[in-house]
Coordinates of C-alpha atoms in Angstrom, one line a residue:
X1 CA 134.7 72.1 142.7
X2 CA 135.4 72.2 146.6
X3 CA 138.6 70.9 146.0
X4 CA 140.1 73.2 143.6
X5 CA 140.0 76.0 146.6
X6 CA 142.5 74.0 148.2
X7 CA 144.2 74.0 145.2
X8 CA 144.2 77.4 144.4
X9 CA 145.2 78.9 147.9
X10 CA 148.3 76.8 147.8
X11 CA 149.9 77.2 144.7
X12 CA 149.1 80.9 145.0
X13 CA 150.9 81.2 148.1
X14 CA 153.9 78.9 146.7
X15 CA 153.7 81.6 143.7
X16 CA 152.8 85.0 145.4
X17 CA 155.4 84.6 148.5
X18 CA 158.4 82.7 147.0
X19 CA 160.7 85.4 147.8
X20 CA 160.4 83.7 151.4
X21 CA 160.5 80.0 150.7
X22 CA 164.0 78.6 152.3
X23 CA 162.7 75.0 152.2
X24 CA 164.1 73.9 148.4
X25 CA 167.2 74.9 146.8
X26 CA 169.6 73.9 143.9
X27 CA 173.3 73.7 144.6
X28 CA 174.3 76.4 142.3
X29 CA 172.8 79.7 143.1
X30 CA 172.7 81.6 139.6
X31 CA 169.9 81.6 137.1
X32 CA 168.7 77.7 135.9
X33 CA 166.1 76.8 133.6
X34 CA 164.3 74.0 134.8
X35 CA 163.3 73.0 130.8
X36 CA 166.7 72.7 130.2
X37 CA 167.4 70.7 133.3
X38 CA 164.4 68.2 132.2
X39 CA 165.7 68.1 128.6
X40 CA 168.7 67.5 129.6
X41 CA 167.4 63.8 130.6
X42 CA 165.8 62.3 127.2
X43 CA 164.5 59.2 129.8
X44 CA 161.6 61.7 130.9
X45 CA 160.6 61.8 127.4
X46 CA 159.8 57.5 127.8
X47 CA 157.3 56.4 129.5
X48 CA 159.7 54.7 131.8
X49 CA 159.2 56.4 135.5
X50 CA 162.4 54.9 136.4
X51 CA 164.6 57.5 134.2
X52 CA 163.5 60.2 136.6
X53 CA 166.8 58.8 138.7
X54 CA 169.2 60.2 135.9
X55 CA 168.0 63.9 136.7
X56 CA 171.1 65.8 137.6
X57 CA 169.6 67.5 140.3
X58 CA 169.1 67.6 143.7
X59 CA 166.2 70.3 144.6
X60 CA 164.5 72.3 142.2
X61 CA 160.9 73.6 142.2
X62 CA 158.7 75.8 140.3
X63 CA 155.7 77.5 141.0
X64 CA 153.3 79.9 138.0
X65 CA 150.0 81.3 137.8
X66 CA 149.2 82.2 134.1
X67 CA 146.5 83.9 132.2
X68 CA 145.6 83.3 128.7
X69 CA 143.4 85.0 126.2
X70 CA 142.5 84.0 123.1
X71 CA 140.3 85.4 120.3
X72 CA 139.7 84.9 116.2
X73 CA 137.7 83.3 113.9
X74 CA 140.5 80.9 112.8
X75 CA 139.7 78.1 115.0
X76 CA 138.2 74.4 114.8
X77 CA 134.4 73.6 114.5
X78 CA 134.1 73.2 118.5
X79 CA 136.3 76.1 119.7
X80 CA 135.8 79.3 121.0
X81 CA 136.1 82.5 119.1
X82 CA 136.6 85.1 122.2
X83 CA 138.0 82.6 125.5
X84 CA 140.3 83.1 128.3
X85 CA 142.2 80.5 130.9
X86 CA 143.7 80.6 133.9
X87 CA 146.5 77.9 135.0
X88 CA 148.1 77.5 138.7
X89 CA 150.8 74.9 139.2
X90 CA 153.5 73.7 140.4
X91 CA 156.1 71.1 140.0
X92 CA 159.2 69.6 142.0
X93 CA 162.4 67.5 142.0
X94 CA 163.1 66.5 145.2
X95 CA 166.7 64.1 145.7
X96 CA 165.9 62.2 148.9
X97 CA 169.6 60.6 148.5
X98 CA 171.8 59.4 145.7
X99 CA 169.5 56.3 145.3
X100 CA 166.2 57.5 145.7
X101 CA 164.3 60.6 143.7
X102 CA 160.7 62.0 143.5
X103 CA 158.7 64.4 141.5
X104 CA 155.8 65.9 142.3
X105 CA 153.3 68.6 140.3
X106 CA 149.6 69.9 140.7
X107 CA 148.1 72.0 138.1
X108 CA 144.4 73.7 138.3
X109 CA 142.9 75.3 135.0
X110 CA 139.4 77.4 134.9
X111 CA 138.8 77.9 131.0
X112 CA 135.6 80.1 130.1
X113 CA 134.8 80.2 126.2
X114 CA 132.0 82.2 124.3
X115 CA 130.1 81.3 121.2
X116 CA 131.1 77.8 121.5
X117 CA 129.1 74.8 119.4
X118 CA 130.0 71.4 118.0
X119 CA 130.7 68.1 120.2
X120 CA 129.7 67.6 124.0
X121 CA 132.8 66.2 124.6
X122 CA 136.4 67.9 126.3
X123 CA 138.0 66.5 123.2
X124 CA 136.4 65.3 120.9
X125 CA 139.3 63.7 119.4
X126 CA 139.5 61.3 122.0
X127 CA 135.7 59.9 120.6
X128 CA 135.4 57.7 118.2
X129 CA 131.6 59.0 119.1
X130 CA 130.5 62.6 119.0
X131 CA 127.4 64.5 120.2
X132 CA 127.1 67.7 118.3
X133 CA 125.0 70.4 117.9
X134 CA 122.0 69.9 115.3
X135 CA 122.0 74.0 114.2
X136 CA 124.2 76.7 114.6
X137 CA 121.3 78.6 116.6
X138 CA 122.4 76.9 120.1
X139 CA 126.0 77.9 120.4
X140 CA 126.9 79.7 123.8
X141 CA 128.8 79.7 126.4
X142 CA 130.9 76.6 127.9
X143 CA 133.3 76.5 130.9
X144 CA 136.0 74.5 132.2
X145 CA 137.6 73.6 135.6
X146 CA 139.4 70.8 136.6
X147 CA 142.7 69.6 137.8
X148 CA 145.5 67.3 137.8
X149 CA 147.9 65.7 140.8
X150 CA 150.9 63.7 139.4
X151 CA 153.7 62.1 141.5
X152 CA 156.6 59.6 140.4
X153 CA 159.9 58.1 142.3
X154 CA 162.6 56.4 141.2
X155 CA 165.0 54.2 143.5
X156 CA 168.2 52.7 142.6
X157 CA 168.4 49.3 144.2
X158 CA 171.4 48.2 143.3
X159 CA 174.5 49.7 141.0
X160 CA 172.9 48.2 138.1
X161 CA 168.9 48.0 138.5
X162 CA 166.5 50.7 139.3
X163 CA 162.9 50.8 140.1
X164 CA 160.5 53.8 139.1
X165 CA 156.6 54.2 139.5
X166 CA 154.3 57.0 138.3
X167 CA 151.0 58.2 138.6
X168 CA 148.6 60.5 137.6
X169 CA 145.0 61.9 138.3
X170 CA 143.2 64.0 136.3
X171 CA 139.6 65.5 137.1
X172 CA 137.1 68.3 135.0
X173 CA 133.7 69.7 135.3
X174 CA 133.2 70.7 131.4
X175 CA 129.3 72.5 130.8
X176 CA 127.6 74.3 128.1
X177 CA 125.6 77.3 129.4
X178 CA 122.2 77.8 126.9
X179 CA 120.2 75.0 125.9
X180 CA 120.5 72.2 124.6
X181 CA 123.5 72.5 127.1
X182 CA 125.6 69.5 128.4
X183 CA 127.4 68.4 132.3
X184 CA 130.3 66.2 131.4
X185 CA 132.5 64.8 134.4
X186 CA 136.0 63.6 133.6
X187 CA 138.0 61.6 135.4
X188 CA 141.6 60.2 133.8
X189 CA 143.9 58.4 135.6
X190 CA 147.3 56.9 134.3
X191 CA 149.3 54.4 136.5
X192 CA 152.8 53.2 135.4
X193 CA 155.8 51.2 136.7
X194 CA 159.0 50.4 135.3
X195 CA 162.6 49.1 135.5
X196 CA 165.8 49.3 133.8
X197 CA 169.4 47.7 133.9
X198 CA 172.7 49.0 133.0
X199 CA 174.4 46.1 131.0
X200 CA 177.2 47.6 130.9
X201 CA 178.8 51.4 130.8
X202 CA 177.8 52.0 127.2
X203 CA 174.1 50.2 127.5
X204 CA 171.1 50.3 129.9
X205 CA 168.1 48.4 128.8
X206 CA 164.4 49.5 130.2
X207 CA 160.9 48.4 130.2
X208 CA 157.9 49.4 131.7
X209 CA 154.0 49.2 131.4
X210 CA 151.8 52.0 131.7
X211 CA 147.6 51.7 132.4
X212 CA 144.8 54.4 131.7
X213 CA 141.6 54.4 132.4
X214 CA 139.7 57.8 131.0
X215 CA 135.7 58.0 131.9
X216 CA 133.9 61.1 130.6
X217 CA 130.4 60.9 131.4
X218 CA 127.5 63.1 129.4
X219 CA 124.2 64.3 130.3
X220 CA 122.0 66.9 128.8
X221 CA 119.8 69.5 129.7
X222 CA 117.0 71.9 129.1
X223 CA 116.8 74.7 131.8
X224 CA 114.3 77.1 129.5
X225 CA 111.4 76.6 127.6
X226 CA 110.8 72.8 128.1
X227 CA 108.4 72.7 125.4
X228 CA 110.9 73.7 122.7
X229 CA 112.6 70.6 121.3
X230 CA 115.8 70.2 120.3
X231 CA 118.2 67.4 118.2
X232 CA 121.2 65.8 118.8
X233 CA 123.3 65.3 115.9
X234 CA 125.5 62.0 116.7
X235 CA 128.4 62.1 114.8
X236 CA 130.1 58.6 114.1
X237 CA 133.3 60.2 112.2
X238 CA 133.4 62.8 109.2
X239 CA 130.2 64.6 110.5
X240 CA 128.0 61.4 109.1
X241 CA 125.0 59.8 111.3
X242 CA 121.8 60.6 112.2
X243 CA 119.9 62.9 114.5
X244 CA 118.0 61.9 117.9
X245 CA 115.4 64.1 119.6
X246 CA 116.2 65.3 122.8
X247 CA 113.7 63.0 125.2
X248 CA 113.2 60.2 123.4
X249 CA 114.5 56.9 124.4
X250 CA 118.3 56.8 123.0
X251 CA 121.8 57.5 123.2
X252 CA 121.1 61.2 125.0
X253 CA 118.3 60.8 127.5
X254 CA 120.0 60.4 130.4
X255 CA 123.7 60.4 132.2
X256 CA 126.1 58.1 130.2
X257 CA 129.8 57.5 130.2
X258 CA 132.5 57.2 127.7
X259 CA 135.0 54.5 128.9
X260 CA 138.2 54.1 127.8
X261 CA 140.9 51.4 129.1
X262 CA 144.4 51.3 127.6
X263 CA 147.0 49.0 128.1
X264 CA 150.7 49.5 127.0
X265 CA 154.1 48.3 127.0
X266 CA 157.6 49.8 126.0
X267 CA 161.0 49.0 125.7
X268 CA 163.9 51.2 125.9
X269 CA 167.4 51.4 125.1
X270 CA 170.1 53.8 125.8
X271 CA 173.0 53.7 123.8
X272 CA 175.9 55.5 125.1
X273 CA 179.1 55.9 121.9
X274 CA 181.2 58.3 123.9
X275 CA 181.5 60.6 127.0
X276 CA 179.3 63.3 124.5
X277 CA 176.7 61.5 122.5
X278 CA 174.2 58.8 123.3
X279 CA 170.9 57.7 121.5
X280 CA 167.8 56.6 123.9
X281 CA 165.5 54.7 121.8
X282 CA 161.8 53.8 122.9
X283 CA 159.5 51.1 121.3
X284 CA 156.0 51.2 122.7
X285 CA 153.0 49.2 121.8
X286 CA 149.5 50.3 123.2
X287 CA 146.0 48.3 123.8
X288 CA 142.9 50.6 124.0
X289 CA 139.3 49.3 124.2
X290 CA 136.1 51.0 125.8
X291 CA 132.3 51.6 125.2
X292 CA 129.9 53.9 125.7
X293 CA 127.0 53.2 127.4
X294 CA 126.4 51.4 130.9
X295 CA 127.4 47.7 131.6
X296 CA 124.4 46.6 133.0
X297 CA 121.0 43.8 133.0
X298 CA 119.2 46.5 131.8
X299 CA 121.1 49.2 130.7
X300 CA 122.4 49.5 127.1
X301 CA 126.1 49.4 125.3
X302 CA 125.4 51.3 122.8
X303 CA 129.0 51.3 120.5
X304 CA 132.7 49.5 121.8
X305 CA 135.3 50.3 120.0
X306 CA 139.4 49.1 120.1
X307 CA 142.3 50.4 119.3
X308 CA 146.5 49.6 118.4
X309 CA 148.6 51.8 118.4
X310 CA 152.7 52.0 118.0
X311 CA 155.2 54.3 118.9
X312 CA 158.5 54.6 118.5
X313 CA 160.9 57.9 120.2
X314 CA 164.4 58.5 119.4
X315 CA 166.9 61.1 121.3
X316 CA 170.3 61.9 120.0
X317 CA 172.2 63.6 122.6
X318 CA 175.1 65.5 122.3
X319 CA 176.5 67.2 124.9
X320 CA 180.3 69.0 124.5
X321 CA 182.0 72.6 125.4
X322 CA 178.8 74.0 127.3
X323 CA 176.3 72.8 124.0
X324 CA 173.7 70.8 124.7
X325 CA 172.4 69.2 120.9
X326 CA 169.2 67.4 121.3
X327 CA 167.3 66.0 118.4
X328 CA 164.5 63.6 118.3
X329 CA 162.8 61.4 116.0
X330 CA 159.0 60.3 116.9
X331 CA 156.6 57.9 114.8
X332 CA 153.4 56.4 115.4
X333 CA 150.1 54.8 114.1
X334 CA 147.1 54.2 115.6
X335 CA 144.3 51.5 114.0
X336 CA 140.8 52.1 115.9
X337 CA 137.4 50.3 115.6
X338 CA 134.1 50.9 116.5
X339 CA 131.4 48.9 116.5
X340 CA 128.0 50.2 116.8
X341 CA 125.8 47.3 118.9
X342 CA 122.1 45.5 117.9
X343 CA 119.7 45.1 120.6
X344 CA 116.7 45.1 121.7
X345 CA 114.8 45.0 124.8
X346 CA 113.0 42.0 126.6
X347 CA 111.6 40.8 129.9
X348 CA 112.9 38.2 132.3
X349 CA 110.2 35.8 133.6
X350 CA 109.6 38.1 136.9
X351 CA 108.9 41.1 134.7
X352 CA 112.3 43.3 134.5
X353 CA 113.7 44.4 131.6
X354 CA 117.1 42.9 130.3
X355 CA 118.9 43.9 127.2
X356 CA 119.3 41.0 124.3
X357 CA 122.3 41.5 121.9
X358 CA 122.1 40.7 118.3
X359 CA 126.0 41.1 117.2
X360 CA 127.8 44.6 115.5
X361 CA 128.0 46.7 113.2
X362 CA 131.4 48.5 111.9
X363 CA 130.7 51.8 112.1
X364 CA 134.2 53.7 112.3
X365 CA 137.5 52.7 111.3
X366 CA 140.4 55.2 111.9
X367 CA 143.8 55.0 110.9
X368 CA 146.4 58.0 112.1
X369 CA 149.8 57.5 110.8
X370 CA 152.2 60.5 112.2
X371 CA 156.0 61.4 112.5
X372 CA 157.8 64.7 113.5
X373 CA 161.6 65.8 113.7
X374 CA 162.6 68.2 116.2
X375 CA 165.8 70.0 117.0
X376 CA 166.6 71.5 120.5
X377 CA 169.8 73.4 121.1
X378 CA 171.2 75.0 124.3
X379 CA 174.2 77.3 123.9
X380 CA 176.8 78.7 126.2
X381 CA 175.1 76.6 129.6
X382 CA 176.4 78.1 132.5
X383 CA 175.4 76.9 136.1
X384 CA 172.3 74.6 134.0
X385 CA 171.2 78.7 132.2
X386 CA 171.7 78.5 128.4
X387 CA 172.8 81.6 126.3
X388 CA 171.0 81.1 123.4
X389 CA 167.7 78.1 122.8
X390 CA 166.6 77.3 120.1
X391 CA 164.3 74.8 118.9
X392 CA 163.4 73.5 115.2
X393 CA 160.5 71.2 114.3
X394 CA 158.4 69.4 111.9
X395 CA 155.5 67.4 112.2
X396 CA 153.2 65.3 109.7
X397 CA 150.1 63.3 110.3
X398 CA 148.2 61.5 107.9
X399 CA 144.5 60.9 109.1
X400 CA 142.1 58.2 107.5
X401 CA 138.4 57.5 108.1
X402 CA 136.1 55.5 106.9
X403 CA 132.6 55.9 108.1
X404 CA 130.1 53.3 107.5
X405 CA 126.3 52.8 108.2
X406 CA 125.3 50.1 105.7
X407 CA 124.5 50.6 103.0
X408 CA 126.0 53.6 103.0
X409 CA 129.5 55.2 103.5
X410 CA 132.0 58.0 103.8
X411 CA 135.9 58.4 103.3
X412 CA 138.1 60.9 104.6
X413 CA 141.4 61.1 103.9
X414 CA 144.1 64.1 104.8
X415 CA 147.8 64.7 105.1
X416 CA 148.9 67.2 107.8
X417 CA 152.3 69.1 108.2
X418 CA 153.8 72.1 110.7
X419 CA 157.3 73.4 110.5
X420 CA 157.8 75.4 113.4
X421 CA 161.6 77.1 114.3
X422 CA 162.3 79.3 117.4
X423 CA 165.2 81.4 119.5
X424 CA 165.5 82.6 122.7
X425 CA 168.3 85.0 124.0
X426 CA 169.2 85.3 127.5
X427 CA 170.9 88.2 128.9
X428 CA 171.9 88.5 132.2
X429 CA 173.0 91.6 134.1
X430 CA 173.6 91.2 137.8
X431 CA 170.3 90.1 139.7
X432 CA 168.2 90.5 136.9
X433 CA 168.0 88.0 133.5
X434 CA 166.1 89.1 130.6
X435 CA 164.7 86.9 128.1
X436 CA 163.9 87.5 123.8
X437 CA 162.2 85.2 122.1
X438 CA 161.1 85.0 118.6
X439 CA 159.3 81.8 116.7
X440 CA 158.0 81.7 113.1
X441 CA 155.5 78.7 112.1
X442 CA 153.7 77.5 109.3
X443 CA 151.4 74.8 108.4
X444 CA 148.6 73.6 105.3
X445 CA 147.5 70.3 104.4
X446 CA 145.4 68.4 101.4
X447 CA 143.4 65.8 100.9
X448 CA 139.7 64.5 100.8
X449 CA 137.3 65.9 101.9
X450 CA 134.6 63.4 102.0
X451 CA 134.0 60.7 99.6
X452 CA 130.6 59.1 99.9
X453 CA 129.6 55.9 98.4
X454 CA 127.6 52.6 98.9
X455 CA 128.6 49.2 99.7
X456 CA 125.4 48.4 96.9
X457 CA 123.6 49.5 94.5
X458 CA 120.9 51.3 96.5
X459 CA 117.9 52.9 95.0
X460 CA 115.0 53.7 98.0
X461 CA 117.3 53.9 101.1
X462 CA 117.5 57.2 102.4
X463 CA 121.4 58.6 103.1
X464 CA 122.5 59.3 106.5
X465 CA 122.6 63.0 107.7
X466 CA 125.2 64.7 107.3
X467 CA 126.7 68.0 109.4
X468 CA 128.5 70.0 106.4
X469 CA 129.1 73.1 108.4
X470 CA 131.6 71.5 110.7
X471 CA 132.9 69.0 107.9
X472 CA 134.0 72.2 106.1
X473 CA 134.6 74.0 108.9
X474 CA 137.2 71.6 110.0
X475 CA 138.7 70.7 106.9
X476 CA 139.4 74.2 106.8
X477 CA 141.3 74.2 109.3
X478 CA 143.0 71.8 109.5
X479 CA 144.3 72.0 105.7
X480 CA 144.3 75.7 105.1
X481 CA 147.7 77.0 105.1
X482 CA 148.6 79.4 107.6
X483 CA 151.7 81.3 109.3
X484 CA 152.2 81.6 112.9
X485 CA 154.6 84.4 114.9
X486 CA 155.0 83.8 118.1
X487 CA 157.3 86.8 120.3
X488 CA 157.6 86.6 124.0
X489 CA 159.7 88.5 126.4
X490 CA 160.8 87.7 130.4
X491 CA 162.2 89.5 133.1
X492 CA 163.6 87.3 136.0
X493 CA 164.9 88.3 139.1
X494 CA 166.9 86.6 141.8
X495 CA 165.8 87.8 144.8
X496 CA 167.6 85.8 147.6
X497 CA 170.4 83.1 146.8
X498 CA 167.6 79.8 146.7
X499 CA 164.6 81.8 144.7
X500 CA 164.4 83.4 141.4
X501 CA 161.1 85.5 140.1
X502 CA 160.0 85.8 136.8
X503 CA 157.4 87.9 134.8
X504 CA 156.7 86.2 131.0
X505 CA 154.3 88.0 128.6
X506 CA 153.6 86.3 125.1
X507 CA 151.9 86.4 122.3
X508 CA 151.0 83.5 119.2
X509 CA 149.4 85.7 115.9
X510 CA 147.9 83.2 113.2
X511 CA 147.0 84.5 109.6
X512 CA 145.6 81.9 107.4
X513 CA 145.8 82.7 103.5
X514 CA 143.7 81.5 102.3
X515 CA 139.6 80.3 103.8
X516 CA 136.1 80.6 103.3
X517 CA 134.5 78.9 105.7
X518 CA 136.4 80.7 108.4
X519 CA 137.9 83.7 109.3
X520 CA 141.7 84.4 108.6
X521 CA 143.3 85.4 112.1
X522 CA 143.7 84.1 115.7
X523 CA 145.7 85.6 118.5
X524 CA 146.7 84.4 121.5
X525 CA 148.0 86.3 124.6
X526 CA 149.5 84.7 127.7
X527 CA 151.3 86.4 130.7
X528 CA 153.0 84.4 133.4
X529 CA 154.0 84.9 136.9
X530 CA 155.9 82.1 139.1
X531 CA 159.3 81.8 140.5
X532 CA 161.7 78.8 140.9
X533 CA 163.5 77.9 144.3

């Protein structure tokens, strides 16, 4: 990507020479943590940009360059067993004057991974449609480079109202490196814009609207032996569908996009009972619908699918003798459709081919129903630098599909839960800071794994294929139970009164307890330079 050395060379000089950089500065001139400084503002957990004016800060940047390596046999059906990353980014709060604040971040990532297989896709997640591989025999090698630019301001136009906008652009070049090997392009863009009013001293009320538009297209390739064939197996949820022959007229012989569209609303409000505690409560409601295929005469639609989805977030804060209490409440559900299209092809009067629709098939419904819980705690703040952090959290999700290609279908059902709890310990001595950390995780699940039936009584009809490997391989892991320790260490140093450099080696070590389809461990190490100024 031409753009990414651009990129590179300049968050690698922000990184490499910030013991120079005199241009950004907090008041205070002691150690900060910039996480606590965003935490410390629950509105940048909204999607309201216009809470960015309630950050209590005037200047503060932050520049890293990370590496990350990762290897294990404990991983889901289309990761990598043996992968490393590398991240360089940056981020800013810059106070223009008491009314007016921006924020600014770029972040570049170049992922390599080994022995990958499964879907074509960055994420497959994301799909309600996957491509996958047909046979184990054709996993290899995929990489990853992309990067995102993200910007936001907030103005106060008055003592009651304030403005905010936000946006953010995201692009990736994602390839797999043996046959049948894929090019995906990925562009993802999210606009928003929003306002809020304080009614009065304990009450401000907010509302914004936020717009995404996500376009992953997919092509595949042979670069080898052109006479060897090779299937597609398209997935249309729980590793049920059918396979298509690389070549052939269908949904792989040529460039096509994923499109997704999402509108969404939310209302905020931010309670404030005293001088020490306040609740900010969000209520967000989200319109998604895209295709895949090519809007065109005489191209094909091949599936559309839509989706509604609700959120609420809750923040508790309490804030009293240098402890900083934070604990928030997030629920959500998401309802998604997709229809598989009936065509066919004809011809217009002067010969050119146009496409006829016939009307839709159901084909997917998915249902995601999720909560989580999750304590934040920041002792003994001095000059915006906690003592002690420490964090407690639980999740659950609760994951339903139902897969249909008449007359046949297939029901997955699963219930998902993590309990995670970590503490960090901050001691300082002079110029230098240095950093402890411990965490301790653990997670399972249960449920379904596949439940196939018929809508009739069916006696000739042959069943759809079906990819067991990955069903079972991510069943696995998903529901398996598993324990997670997750140490780090940092050494900070402030070397001039408006920078501060930090080194940050850690490590995540998974054991499951309990698989068969898998392997039982997965370690991940990650190291981190950057400074703040």
């Amino acid at each position: 990507m031409q753009f990414s050395r651009l990129i590179i060379g300049f968050m690698l000089g922000a990184t490499l020479g910030c013991a120079n950089i005199s241009i950004a500065q907090i008041t205070d001139t002691s150690f900060y943590d910039i996480n606590y400084i965003k935490n410390n503002n629950p509105w940048l957990q909204t999607h309201n940009p216009s809470g960015l004016q309630y950050v209590d800060v005037d200047k503060v940047s932050v520049a890293n360059v990370a590496y990350e390596k990762a290897d294990g046999a404990f991983k889901n059906y289309y990761q990598s067993d043996n992968s490393y990353k590398i991240n360089i980014g940056s981020e800013s709060f810059y106070r223009l004057n008491r009314n007016v604040i921006f924020y600014g971040a770029v972040d570049y990532q170049n992922f390599r991974g080994k022995n990958m297989q499964g879907s074509a896709w960055v994420d497959p997640y994301t799909s309600p449609l996957n491509f996958d591989d047909n046979t184990d025999s054709t996993a290899g090698t995929k990489k990853l480079e992309g990067y995102t630019l993200s910007g936001s301001v907030s103005a106060a136009v008055s003592q009651r109202l304030t403005l905010g906008g936000a946006i953010s652009y995201e692009v990736a070049d994602y390839a797999k490196l043996k046959d049948l090997r894929h090019i995906n392009r990925l562009l993802n863009m999210d606009v928003a814009a929003g306002v809020n009013y304080t009614l009065s001293k304990a009450v401000k009320l907010g509302l914004s609207y936020n717009y995404v538009r996500r376009i992953e297209s997919l092509k595949f390739e042979v670069h080898g032996n052109t006479d060897k064939q090779y299937l597609v197996f398209l997935n249309y949820g729980n590793f049920y569908g059918r396979t298509e022959l690389f070549g052939e007229d269908g949904l792989t012989d040529e460039r096509r996009p994923i499109v997704n569209n999402t509108h969404g609303m939310a209302l905020q409000a931010d309670i404030r009972f005293s001088n020490t505690v306040s609740l900010l409560n969000e209520f967000s409601y989200a319109r998604r619908s895209g295709y895949y295929g090519k809007k065109a005469t005489a191209s094909i639609v091949f599936t559309e699918h839509d989706a509604d989805s609700y959120e609420y977030t809750g923040v508790l804060k309490i804030q009293k003798n240098k402890n900083l209490h934070l604990i928030q409440l997030n629920a959500g559900y998401e309802d998604l459709i997709n229809m598989e299209n009936v065509y066919s092809k004809g011809n217009t009067s002067g010969g050119s081919t146009i496409i006829i629709y016939h009307g839709q098939n159901e084909v997917l419904n998915r249902q995601i129903t999720k909560g989580a819980i999750n304590y934040k705690g920041y002792l003994g703040v001095a000059n915006d630098n906690p003592l002690w952090v420490l964090n407690a959290s639980f999740q659950y999700m609760n994951r339903y599909h139902k897969t249909s290609l008449y007359p046949f279908l297939r029901i997955q059902d699963l219930n998902l839960y993590e309990a995670d709890a970590n503490a960090s310990r901050n001691f300082i001595k002079g110029k230098d800071m240095y950093t402890v950390s411990l965490g301790v995780g653990y997670g399972g699940g249960s449920g379904t794994l596949h439940s196939d039936g018929t809508y009739q009584p069916v006696s000739s009809a042959r069943p759809p294929a079906s990819r067991d490997s990955y069903l079972n391989q991510e069943y696995e892991f998903l529901t398996a139970s598993r324990i997670r320790i997750t140490p780090a260490v940092q050494y900070a140093q402030r070397v001039s009164t408006k920078t501060i450099a930090y080194l940050r080696g850690a490590t995540s070590l998974t054991s499951a307890l309990n698989t068969q389809y898998l392997g039982k461990y997965y370690n991940i190490f990650h190291i981190t330079l950057g400074c703040l100024f």
